[in-house]
Short mmCIF file of N, CA and C in Angstrom, two decimals:
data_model
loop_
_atom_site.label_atom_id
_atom_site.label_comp_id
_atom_site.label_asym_id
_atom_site.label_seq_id
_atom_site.Cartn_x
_atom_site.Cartn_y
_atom_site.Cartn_z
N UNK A 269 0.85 -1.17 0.00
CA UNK A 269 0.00 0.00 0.00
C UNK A 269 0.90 1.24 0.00
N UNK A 270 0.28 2.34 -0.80
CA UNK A 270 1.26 3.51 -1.34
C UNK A 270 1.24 3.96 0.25
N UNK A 271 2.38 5.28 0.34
CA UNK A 271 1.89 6.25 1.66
C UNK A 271 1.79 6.89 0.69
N UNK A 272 0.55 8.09 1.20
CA UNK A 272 0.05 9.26 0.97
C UNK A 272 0.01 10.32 1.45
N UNK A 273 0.17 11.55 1.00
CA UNK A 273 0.89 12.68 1.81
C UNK A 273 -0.31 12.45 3.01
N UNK A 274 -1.47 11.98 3.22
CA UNK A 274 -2.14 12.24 4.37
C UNK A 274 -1.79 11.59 4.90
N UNK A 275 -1.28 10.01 5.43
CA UNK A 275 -0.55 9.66 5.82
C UNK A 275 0.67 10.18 6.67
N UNK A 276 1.50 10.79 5.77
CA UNK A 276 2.24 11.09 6.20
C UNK A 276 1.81 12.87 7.39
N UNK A 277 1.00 13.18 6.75
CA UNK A 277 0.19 14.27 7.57
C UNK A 277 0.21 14.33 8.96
N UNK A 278 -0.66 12.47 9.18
CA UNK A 278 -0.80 11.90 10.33
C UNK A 278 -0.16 11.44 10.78
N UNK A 279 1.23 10.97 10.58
CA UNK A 279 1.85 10.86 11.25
C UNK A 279 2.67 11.80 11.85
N UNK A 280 3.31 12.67 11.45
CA UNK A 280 3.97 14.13 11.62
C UNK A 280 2.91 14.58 12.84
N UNK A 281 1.58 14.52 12.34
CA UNK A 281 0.98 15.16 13.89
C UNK A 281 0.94 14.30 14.73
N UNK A 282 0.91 12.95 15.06
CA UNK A 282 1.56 12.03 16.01
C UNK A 282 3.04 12.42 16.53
N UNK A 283 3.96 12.42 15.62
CA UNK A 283 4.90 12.97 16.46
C UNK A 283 5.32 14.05 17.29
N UNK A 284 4.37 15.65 16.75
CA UNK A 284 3.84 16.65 17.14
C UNK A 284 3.47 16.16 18.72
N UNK A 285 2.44 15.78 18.20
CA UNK A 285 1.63 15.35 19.74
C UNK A 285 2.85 14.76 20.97
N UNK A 286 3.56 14.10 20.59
CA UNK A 286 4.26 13.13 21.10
C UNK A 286 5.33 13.96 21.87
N UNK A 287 5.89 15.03 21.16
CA UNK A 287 7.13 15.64 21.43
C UNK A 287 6.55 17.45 22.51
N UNK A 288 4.52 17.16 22.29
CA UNK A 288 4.39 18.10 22.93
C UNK A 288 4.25 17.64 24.62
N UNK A 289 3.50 16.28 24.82
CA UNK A 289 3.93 15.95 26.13
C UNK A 289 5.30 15.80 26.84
N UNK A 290 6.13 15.60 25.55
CA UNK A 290 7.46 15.56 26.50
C UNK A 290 8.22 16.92 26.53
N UNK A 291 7.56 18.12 25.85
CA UNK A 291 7.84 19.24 26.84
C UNK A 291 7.62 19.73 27.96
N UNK A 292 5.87 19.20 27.83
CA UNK A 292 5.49 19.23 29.35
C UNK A 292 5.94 18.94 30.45
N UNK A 293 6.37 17.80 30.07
CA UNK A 293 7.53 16.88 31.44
C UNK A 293 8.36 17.31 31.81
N UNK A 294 8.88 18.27 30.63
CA UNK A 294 10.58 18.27 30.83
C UNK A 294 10.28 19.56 31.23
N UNK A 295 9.66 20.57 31.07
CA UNK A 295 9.68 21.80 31.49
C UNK A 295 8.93 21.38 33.06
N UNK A 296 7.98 20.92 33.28
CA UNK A 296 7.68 20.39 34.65
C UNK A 296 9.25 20.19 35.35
N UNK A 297 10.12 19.24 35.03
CA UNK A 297 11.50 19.08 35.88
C UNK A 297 11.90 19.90 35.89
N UNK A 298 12.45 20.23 34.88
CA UNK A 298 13.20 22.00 34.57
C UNK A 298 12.96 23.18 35.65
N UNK A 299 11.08 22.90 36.22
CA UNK A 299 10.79 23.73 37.35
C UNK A 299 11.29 23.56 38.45
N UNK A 300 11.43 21.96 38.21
CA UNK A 300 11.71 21.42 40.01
C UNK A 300 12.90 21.27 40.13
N UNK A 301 14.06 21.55 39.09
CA UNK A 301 15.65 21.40 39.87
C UNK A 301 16.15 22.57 40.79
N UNK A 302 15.71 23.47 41.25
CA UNK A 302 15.71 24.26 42.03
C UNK A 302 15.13 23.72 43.29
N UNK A 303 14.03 23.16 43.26
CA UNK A 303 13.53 22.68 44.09
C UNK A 303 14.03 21.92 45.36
N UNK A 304 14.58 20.70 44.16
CA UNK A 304 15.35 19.79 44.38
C UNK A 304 17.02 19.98 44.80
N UNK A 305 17.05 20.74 44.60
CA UNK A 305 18.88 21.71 44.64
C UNK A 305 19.67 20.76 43.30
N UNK A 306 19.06 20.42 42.26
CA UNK A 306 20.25 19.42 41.32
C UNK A 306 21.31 20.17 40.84
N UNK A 307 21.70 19.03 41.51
CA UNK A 307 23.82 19.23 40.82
C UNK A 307 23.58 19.77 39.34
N UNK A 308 24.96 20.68 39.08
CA UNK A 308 25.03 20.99 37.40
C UNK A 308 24.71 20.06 36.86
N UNK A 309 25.70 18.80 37.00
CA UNK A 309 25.23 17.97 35.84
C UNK A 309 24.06 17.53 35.48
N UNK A 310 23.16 17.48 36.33
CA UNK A 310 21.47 16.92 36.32
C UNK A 310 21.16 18.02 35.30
N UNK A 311 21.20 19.20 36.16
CA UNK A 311 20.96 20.34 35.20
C UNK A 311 21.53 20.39 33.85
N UNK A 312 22.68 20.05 33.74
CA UNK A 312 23.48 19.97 32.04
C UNK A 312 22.52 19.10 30.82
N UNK A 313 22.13 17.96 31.90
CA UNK A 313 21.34 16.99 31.59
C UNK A 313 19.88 17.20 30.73
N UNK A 314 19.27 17.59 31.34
CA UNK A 314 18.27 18.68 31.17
C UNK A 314 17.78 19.39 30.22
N UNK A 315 19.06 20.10 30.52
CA UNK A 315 19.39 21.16 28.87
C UNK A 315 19.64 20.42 27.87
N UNK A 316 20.56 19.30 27.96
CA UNK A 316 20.38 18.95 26.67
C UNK A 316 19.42 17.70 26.07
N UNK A 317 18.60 17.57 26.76
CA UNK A 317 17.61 16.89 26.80
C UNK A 317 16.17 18.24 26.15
N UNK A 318 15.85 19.11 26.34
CA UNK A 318 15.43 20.21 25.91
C UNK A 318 16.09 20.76 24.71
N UNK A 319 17.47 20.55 24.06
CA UNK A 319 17.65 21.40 23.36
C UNK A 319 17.79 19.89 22.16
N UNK A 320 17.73 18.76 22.51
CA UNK A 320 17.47 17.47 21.45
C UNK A 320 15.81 17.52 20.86
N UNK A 321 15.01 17.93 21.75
CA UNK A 321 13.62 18.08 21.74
C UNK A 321 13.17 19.28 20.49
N UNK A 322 13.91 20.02 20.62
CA UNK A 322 14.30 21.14 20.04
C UNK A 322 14.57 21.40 18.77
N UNK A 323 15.55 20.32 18.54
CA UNK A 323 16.44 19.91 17.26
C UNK A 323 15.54 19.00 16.38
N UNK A 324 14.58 18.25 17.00
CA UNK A 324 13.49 17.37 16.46
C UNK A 324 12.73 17.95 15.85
N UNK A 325 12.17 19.15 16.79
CA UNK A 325 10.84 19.77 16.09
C UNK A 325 11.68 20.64 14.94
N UNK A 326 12.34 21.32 14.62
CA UNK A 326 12.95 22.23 13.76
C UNK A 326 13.21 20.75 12.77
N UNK A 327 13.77 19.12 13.16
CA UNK A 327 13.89 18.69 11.71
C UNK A 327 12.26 18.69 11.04
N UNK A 328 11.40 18.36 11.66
CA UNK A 328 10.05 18.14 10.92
C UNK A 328 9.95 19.24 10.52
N UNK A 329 9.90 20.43 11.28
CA UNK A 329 9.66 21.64 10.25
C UNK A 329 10.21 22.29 9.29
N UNK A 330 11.62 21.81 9.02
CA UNK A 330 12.56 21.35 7.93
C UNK A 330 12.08 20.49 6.58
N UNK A 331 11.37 19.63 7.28
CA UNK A 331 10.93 18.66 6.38
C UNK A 331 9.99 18.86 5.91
N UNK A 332 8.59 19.34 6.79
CA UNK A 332 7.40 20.09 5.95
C UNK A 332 7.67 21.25 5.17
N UNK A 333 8.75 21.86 5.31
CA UNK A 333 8.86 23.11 4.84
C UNK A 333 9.28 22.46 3.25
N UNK A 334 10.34 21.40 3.16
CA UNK A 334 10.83 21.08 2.45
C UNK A 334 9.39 20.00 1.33
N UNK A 335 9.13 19.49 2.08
CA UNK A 335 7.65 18.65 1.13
C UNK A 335 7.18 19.77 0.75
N UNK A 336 6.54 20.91 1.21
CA UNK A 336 5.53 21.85 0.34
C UNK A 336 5.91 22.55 -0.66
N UNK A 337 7.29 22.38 -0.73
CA UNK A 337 8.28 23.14 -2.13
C UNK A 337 7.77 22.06 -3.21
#
C-alpha cells in the first residue's frame, strides 16, 4: 500500500503530539531542579535533553517546509 501525503500528515501530527507531552515533562522538571537543589550535571542533563527536543521539532519543520516546495 502507497503512503500518501495524508498519511504522512498523520503521522507528523503524532509525532507533534508526542514531542508536545514531552515538553510538558521536561519543562515540569526544569521547574523542580531548584527545588530539588540538582547538581550541574542533572541540570546539564536537562538542557540537553530540551535542546534534542528542540532539534526534532525544527527537523520536521525542515521537512514540511521542504515537502511543500
Amino acid at each position: 500500500m502507497a503512503t500518501t501525503t495524508r498519511d504522512v500528515d498523520e503521522h507528523v501530527a503524532e509525532i507533534r503530539a508526542r514531542l508536545e507531552k514531552l515538553k510538558a515533562k521536561l519543562a515540569d522538571e526544569e521547574s523542580r531542579l531548584d527545588e530539588l537543589e540538582a547538581p550541574p550535571d542533572v541540570r546539564e542533563h536537562v538542557a540537553e535533553l530540551r535542546d534534542e527536543v528542540e532539534a526534532i521539532e525544527k527537523e520536521i519543520d525542515d521537512f514540511q517546509a521542504d515537502d511543500a516546495r
